[in-house]
PDB file of C-alpha atoms in Angstrom:
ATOM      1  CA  UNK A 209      -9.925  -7.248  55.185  1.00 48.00           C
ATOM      2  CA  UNK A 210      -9.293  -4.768  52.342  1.00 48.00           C
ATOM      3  CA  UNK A 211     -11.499  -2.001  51.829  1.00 53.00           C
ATOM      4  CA  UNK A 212     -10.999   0.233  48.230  1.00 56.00           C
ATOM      5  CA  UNK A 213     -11.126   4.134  49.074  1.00 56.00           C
ATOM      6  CA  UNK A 214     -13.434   6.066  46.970  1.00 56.00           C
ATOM      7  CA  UNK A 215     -10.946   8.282  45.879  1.00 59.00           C
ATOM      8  CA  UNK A 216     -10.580   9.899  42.855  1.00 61.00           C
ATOM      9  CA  UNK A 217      -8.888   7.134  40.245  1.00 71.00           C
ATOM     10  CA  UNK A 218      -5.020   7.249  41.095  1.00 73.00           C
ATOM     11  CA  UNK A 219      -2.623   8.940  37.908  1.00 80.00           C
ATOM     12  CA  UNK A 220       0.469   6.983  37.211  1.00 82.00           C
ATOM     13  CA  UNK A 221       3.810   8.249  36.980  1.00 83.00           C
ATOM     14  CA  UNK A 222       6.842   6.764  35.301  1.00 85.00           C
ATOM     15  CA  UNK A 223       9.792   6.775  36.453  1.00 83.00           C
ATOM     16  CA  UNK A 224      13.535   5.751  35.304  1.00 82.00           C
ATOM     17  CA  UNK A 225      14.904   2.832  37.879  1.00 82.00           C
ATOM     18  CA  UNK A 226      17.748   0.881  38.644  1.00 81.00           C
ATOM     19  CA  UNK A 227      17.130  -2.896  39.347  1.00 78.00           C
ATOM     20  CA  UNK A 228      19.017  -4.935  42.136  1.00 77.00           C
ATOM     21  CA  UNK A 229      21.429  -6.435  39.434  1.00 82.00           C
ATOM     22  CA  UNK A 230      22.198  -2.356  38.239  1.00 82.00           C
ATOM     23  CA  UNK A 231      20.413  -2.399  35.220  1.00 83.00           C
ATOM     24  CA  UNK A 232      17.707   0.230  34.490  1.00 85.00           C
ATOM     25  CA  UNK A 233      14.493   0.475  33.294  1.00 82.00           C
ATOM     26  CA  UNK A 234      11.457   2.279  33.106  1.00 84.00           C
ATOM     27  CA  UNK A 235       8.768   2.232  35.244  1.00 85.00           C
ATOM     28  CA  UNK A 236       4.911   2.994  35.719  1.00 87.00           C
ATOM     29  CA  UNK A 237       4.176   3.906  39.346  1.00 85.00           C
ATOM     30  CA  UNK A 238       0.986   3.772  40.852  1.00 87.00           C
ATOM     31  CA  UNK A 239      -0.282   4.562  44.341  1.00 82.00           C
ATOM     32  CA  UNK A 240      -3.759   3.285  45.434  1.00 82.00           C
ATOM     33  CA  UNK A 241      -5.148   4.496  48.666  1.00 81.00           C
ATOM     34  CA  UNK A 242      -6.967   1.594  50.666  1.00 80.00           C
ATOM     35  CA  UNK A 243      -8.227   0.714  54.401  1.00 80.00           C
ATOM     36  CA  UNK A 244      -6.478  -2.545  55.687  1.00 78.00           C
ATOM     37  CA  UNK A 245      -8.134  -4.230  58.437  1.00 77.00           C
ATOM     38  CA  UNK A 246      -9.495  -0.470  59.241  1.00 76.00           C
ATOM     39  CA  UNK A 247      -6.377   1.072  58.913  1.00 80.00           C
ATOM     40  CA  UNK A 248      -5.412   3.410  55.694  1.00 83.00           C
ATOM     41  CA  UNK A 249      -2.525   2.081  53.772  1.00 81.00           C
ATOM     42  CA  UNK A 250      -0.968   2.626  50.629  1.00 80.00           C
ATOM     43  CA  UNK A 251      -0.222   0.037  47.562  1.00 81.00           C
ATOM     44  CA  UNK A 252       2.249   0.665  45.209  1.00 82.00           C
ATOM     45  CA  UNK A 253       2.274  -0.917  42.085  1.00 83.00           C
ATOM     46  CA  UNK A 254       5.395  -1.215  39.735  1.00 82.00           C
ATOM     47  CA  UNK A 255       5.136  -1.852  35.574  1.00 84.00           C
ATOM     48  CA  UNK A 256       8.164  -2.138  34.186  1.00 84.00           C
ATOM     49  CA  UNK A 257       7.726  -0.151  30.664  1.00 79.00           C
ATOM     50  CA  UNK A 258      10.721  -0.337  28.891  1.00 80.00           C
ATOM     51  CA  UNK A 259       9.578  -1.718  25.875  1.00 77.00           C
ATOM     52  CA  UNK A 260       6.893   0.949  25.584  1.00 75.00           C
ATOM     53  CA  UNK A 261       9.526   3.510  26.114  1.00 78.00           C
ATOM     54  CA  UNK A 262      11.631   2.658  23.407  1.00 73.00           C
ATOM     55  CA  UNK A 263       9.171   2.325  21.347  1.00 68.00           C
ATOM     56  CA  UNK A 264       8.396   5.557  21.687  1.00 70.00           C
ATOM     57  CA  UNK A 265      11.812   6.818  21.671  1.00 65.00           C
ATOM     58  CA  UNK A 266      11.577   5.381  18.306  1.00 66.00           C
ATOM     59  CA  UNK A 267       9.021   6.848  16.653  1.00 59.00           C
ATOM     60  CA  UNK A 268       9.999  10.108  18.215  1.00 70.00           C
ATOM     61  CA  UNK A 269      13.488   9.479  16.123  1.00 63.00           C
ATOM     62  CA  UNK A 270      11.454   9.090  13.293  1.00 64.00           C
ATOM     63  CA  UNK A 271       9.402  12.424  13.315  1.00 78.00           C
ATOM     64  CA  UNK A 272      12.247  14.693  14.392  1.00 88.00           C
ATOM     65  CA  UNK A 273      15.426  12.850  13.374  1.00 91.00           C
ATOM     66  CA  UNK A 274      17.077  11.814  10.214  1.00 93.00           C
ATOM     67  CA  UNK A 275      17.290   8.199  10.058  1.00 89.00           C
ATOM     68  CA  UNK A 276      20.722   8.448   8.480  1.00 94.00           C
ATOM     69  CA  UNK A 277      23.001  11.093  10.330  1.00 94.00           C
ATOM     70  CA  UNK A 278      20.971  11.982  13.103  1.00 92.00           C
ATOM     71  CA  UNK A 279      20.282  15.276  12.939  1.00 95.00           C
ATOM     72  CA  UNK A 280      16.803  17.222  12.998  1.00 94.00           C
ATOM     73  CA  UNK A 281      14.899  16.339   9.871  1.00 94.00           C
ATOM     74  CA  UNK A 282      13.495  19.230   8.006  1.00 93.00           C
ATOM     75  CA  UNK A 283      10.513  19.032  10.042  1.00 92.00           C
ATOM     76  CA  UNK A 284      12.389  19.558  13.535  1.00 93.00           C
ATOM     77  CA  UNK A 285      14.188  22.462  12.435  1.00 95.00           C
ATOM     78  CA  UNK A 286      11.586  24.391  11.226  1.00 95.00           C
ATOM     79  CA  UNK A 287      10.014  23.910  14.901  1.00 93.00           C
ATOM     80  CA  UNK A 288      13.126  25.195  16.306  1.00 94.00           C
ATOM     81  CA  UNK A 289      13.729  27.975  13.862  1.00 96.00           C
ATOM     82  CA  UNK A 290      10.163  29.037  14.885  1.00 95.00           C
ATOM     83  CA  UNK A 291      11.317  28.735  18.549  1.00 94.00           C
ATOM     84  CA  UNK A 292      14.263  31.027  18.397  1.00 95.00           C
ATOM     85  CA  UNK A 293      12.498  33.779  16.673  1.00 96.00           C
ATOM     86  CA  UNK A 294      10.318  34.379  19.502  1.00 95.00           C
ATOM     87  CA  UNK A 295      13.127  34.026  22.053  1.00 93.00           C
ATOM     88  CA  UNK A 296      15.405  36.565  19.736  1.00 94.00           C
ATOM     89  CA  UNK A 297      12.542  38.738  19.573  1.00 93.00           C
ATOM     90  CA  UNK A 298      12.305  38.939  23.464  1.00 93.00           C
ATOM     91  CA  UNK A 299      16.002  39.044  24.128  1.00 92.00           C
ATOM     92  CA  UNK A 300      17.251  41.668  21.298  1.00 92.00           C
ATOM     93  CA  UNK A 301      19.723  38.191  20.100  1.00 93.00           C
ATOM     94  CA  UNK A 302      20.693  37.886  16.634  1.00 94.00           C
ATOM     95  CA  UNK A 303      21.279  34.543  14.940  1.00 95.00           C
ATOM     96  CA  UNK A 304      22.822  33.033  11.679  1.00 96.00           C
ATOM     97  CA  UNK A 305      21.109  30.611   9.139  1.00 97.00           C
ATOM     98  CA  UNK A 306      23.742  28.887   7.043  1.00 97.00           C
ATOM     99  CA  UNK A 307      22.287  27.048   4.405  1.00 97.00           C
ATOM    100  CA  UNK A 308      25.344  24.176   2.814  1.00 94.00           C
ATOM    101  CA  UNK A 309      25.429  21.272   0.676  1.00 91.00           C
ATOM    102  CA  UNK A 310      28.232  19.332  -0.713  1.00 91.00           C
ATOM    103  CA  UNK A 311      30.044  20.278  -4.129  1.00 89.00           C
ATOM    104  CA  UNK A 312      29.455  17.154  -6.902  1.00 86.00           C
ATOM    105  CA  UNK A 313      27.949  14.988  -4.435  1.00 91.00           C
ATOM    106  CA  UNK A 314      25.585  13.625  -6.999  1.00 91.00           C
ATOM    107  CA  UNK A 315      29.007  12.936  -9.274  1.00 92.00           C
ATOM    108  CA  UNK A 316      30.485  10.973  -6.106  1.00 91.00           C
ATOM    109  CA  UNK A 317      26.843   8.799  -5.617  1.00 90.00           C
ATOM    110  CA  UNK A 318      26.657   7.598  -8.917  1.00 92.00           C
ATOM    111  CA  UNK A 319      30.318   7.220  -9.821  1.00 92.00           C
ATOM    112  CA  UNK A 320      31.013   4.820  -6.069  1.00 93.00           C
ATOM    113  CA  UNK A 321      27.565   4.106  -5.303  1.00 93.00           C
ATOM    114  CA  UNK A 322      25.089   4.925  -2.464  1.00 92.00           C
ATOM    115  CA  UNK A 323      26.516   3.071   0.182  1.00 94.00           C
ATOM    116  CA  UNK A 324      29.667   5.270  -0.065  1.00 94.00           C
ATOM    117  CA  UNK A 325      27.650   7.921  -0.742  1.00 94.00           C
ATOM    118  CA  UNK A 326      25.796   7.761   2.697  1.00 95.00           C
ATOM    119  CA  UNK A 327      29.316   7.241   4.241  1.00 95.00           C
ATOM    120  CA  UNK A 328      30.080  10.597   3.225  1.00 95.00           C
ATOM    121  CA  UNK A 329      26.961  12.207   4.343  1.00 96.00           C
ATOM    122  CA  UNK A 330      27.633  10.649   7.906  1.00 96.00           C
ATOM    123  CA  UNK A 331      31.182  11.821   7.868  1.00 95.00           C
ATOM    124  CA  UNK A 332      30.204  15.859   6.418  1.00 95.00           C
ATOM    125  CA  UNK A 333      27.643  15.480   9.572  1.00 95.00           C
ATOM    126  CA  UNK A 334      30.262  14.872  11.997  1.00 95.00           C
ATOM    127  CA  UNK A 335      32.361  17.925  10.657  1.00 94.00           C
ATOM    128  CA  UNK A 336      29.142  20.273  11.318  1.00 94.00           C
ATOM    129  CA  UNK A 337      28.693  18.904  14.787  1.00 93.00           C
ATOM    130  CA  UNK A 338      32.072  18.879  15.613  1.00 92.00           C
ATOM    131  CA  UNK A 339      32.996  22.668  14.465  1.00 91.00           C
ATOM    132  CA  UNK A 340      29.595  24.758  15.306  1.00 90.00           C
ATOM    133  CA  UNK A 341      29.215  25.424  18.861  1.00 83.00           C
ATOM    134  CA  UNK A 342      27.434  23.279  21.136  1.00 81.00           C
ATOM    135  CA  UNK A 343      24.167  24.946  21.373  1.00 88.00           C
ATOM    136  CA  UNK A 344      23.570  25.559  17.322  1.00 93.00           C
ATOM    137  CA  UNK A 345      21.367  23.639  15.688  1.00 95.00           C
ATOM    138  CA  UNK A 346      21.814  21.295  12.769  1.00 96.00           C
ATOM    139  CA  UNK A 347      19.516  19.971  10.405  1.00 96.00           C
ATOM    140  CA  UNK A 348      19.682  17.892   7.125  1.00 96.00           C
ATOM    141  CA  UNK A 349      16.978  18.908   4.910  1.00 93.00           C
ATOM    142  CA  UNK A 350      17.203  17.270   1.467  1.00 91.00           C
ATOM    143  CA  UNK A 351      19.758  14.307  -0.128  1.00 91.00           C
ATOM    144  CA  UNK A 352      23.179  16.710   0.984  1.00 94.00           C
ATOM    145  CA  UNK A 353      21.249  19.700   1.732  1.00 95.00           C
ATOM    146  CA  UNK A 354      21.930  21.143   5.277  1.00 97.00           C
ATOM    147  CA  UNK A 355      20.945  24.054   7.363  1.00 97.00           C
ATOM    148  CA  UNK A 356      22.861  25.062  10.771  1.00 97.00           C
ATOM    149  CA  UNK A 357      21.108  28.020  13.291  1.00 97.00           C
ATOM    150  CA  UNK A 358      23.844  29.785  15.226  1.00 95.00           C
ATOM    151  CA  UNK A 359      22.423  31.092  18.300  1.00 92.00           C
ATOM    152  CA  UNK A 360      23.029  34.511  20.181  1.00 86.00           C
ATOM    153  CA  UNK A 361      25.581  35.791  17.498  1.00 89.00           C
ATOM    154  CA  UNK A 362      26.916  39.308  18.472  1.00 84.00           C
ATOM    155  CA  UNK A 363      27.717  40.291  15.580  1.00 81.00           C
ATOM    156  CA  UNK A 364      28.031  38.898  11.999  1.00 80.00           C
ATOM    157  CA  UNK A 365      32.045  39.016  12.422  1.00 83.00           C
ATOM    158  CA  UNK A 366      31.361  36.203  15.139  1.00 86.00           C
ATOM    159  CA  UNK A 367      29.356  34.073  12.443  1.00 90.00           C
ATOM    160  CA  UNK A 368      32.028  34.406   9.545  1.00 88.00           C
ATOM    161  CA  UNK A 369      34.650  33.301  12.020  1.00 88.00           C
ATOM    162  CA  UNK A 370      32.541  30.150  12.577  1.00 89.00           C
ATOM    163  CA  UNK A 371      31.840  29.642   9.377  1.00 88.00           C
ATOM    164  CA  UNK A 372      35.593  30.009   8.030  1.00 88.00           C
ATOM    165  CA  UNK A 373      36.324  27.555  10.798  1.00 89.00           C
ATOM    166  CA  UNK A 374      33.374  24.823   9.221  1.00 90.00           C
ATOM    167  CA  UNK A 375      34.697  26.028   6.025  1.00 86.00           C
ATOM    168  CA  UNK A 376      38.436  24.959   6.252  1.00 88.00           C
ATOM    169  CA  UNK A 377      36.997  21.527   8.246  1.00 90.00           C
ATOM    170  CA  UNK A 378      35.171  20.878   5.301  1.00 89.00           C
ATOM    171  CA  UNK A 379      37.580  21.060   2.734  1.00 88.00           C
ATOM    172  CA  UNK A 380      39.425  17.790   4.297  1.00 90.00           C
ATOM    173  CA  UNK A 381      39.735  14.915   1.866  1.00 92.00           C
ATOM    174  CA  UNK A 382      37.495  12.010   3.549  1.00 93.00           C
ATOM    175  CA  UNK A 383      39.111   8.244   3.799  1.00 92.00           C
ATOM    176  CA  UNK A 384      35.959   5.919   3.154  1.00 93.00           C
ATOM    177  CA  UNK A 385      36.764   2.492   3.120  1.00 88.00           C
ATOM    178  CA  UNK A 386      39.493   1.844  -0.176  1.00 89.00           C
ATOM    179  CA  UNK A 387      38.126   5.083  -1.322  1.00 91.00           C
ATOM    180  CA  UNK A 388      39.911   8.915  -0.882  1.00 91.00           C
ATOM    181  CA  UNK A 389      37.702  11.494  -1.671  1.00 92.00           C
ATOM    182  CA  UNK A 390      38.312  15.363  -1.851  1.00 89.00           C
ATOM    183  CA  UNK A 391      34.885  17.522  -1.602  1.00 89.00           C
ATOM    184  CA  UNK A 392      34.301  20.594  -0.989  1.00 88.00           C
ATOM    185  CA  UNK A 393      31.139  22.902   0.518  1.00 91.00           C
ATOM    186  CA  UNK A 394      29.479  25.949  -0.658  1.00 92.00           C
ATOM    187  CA  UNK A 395      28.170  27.936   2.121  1.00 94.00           C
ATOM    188  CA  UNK A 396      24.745  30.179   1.983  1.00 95.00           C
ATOM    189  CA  UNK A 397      24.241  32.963   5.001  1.00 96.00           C
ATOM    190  CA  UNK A 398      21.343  34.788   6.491  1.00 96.00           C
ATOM    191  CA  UNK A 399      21.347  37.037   9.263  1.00 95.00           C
ATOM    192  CA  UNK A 400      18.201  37.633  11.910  1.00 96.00           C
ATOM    193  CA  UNK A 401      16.769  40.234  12.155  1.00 95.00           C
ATOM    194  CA  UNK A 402      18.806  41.903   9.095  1.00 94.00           C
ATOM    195  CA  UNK A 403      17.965  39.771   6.496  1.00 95.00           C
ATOM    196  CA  UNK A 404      14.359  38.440   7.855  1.00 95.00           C
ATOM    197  CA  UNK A 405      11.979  37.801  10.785  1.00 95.00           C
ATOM    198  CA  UNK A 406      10.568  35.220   9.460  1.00 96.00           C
ATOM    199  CA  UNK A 407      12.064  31.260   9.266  1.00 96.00           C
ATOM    200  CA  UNK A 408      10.553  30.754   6.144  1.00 95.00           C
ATOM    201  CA  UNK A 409      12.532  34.181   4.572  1.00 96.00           C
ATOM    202  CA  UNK A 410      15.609  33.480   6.651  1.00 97.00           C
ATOM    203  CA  UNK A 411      16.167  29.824   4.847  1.00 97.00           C
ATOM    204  CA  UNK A 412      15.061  31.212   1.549  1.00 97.00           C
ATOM    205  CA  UNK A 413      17.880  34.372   1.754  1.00 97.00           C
ATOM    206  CA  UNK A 414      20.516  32.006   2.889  1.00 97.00           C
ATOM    207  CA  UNK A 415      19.385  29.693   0.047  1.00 96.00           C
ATOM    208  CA  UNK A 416      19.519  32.526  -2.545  1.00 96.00           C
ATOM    209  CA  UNK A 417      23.083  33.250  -1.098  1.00 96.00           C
ATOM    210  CA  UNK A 418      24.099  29.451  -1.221  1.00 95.00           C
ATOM    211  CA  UNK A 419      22.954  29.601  -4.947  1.00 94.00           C
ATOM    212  CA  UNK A 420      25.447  31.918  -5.482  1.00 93.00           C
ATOM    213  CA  UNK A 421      28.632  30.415  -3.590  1.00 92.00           C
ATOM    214  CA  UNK A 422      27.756  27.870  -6.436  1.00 90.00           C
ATOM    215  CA  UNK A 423      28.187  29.272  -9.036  1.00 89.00           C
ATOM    216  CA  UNK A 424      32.101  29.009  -8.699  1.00 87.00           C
ATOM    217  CA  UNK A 425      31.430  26.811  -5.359  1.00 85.00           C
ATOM    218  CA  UNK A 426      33.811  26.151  -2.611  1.00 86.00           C
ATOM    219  CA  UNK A 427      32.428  29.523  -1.549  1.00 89.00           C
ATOM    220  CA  UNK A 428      31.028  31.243   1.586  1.00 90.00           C
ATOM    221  CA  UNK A 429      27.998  34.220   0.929  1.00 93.00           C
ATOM    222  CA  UNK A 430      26.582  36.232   2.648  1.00 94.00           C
ATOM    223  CA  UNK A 431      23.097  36.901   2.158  1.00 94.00           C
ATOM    224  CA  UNK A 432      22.923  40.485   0.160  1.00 88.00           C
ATOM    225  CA  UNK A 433      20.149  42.821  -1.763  1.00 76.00           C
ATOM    226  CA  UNK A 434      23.115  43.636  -4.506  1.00 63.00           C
TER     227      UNK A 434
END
């Protein structure tokens, strides 16, 4: 005979499983307390929740990811920015906003069309991921607008070294399908706590110094009260 205990109601946990064939898949565990026959035992029950899971994974994509390069959406970034202020402000750290977008990109989407266009935001994304180190962040913001936070900079002759190295990445001509297109980058800089202590002045400095790399762009600025 099985008795229920009068226990509190059980809280699942889920955890990530491997099945006999090696697969995996997620899983809701429960564990119910009962009396068997008179003696206490313990049933576990198993809900496989994989679906759910990705389904979540999803939407989480969707709130804190660009849909077409991957990085953190405008959103995301900001939630990080906010996050690295308060850790800077504990540690003494400095970091680097660099505010970029690509020169005539609007020239290269309506001359070979969107698809291309896309192609070539994928492919500048790559660049930034692949020459920043790993624990920056990278964000894209607007159509071929992009911020990067370099974290725990020493000094701002560590964060012009990084950026000449982005810089020079950036100025390879890209091979999209028939197509061989040379673009280049202007680059915007803003340095915390010099320039700002706030996320919101940080982007807009780096912004005002990415406005003027553009005037003759292909540049790199630093962020400046001249």
């Amino acid at each position: 005979m099985i008795e229920k205990n009068n226990e509190a109601k059980p809280e699942p946990i889920e955890e990530r499983l491997i099945r006999w064939d090696n697969k995996e898949f997620y899983a809701e565990i429960t564990a119910i307390h009962m009396v068997f026959n008179g003696e206490p035992v313990m049933q576990i029950l198993i809900k496989d929740i994989t679906d759910r899971k990705m389904i979540e994974s999803e939407l989480e994509n969707l709130a804190y990811y660009d849909s077409l390069t991957g990085l953190r959406n405008r959103r995301s970034f900001h939630d990080l920015l906010e996050l690295s202020i308060e850790t800077a402000n504990k540690k003494g750290e400095q970091f680097a906003i660099l505010y970029m977008d690509l020169d005539k990109f609007k020239e290269v989407n309506d001359t070979l069309g969107h698809e291309i266009g896309d192609e070539l935001l994928k492919q500048f994304s790559n660049r930034l991921i692949n020459n920043v180190r790993g624990n920056s962040v990278i964000g894209r913001i607007g159509r071929d607008e992009f911020l990067i936070l370099l974290k725990d900079i020493k000094h701002s002759q560590n964060v012009a070294k990084i950026a000449r190295r982005l810089y020079k990445a950036l100025q390879q001509p890209y091979q999209i399908k028939r197509h061989y297109i040379k673009t280049t980058a202007s680059i915007g800089i803003s340095i915390y706590p010099k320039d700002g202590t706030r996320g919101e002045t940080l982007i807009k400095f780096a912004d005002q110094a990415l406005y003027s790399a553009k005037e003759t762009r292909n540049q790199l600025k630093f962020y400046s009260l001249n």
